[in-house]
mmCIF file of C-alpha atoms in Angstrom:
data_model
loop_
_atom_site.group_PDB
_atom_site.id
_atom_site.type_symbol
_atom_site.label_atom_id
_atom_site.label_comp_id
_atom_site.label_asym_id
_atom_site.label_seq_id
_atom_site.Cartn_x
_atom_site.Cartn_y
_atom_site.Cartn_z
ATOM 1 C CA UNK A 1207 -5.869 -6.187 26.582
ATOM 2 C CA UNK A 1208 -3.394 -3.727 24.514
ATOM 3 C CA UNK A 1209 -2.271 -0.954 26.104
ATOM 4 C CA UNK A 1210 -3.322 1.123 23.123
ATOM 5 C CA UNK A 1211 -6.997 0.426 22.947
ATOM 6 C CA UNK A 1212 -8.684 2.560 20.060
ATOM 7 C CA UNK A 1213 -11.152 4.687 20.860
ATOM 8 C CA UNK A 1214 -13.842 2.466 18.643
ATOM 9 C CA UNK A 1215 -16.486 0.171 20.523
ATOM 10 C CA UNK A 1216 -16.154 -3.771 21.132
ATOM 11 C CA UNK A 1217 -19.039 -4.400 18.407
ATOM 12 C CA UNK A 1218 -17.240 -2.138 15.586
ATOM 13 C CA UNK A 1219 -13.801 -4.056 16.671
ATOM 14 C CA UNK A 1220 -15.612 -7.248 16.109
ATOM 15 C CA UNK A 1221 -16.990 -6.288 13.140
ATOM 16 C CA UNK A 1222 -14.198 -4.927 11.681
ATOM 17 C CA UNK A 1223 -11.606 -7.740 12.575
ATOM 18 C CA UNK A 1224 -14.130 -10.281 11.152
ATOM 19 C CA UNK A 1225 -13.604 -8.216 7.525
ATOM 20 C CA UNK A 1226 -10.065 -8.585 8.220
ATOM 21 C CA UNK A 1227 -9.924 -12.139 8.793
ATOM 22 C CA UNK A 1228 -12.732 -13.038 5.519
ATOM 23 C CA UNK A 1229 -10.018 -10.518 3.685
ATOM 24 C CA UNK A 1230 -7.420 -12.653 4.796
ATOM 25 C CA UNK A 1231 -9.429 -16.193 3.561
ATOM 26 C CA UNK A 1232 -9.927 -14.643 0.014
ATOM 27 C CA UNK A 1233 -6.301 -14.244 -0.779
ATOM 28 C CA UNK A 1234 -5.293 -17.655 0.911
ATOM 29 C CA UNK A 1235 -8.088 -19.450 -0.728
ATOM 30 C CA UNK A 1236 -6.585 -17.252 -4.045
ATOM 31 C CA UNK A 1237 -3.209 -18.897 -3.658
ATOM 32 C CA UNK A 1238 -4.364 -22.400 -3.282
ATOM 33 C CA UNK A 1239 -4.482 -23.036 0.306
ATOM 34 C CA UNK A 1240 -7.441 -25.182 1.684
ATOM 35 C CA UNK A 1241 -8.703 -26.129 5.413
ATOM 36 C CA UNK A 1242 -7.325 -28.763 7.119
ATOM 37 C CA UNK A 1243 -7.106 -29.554 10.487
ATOM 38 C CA UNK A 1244 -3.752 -29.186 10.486
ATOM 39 C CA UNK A 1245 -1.338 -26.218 9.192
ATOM 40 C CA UNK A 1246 1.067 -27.350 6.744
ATOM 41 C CA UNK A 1247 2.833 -25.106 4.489
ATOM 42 C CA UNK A 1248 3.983 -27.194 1.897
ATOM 43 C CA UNK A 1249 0.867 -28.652 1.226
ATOM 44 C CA UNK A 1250 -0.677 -24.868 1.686
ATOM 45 C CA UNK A 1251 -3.079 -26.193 4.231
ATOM 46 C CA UNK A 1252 -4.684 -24.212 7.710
ATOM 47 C CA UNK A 1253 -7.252 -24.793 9.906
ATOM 48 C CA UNK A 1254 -7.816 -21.240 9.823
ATOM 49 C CA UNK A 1255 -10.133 -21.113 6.624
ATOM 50 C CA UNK A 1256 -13.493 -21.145 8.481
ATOM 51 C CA UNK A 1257 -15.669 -18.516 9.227
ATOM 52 C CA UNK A 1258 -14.857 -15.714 11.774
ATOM 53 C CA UNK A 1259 -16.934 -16.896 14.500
ATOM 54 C CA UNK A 1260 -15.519 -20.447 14.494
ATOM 55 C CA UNK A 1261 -11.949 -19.220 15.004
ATOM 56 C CA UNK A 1262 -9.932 -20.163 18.219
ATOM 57 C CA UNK A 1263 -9.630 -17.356 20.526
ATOM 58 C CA UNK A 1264 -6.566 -16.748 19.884
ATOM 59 C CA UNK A 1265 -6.467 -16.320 16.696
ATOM 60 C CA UNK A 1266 -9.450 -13.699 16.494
ATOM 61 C CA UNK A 1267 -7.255 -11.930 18.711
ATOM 62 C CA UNK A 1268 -4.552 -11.708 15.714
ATOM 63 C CA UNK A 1269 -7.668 -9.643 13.847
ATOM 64 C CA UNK A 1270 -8.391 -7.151 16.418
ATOM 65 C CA UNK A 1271 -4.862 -6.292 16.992
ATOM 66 C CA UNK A 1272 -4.198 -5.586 13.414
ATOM 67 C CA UNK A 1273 -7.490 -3.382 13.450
ATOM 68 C CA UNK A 1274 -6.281 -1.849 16.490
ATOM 69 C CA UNK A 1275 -3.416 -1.104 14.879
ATOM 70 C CA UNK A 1276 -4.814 0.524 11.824
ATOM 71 C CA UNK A 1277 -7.432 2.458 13.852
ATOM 72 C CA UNK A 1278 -4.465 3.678 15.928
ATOM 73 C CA UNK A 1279 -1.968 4.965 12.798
ATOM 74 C CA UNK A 1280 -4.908 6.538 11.417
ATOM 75 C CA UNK A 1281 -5.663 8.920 14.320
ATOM 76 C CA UNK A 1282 -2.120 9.365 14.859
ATOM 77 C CA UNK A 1283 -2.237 10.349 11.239
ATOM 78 C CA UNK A 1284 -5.267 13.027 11.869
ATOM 79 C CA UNK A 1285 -7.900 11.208 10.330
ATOM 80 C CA UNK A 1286 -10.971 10.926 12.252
ATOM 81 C CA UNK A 1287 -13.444 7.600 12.806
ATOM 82 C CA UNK A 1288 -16.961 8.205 11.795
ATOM 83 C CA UNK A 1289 -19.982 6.819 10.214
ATOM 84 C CA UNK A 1290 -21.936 7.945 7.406
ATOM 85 C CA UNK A 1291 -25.898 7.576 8.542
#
């Protein structure tokens, strides 16, 4: 676990990092890369185009920590987290 942990719950974390990562897929999948199994860079192929869910461990936990990150400037910042109901 970070040592900065954002003051936002585990579900809005989740929810958030999976936006990141289908963010992420739309500007890959603009550039030409594909799925495959394996990552190669010339060929602009990454196993990593699949849906959030189906991502290794590891790799979702590339998504929260940029969201944590984010969440984290922004308060240092003095913006506030809320939502609109």
């Amino acid at each position: 676990m970070p040592l900065n942990e954002p003051p936002i719950s585990k579900e809005l974390l989740e929810q958030v990092s999976e936006q990141v990562h289908i963010s992420w897929m739309k500007k890959r999948m603009q550039e030409g890369w594909t799925y495959s199994k394996e990552r190669d860079d010339a060929k602009k192929t990454t196993p990593c185009i699949v849906p959030y869910d189906e991502l290794p461990e590891y790799e979702k936990e590339y998504d929260r920590e940029t969201v944590r990150t984010v969440v984290n400037a922004l308060l240092e910042l003095g913006y506030s987290i809320s939502r609109n109901k």
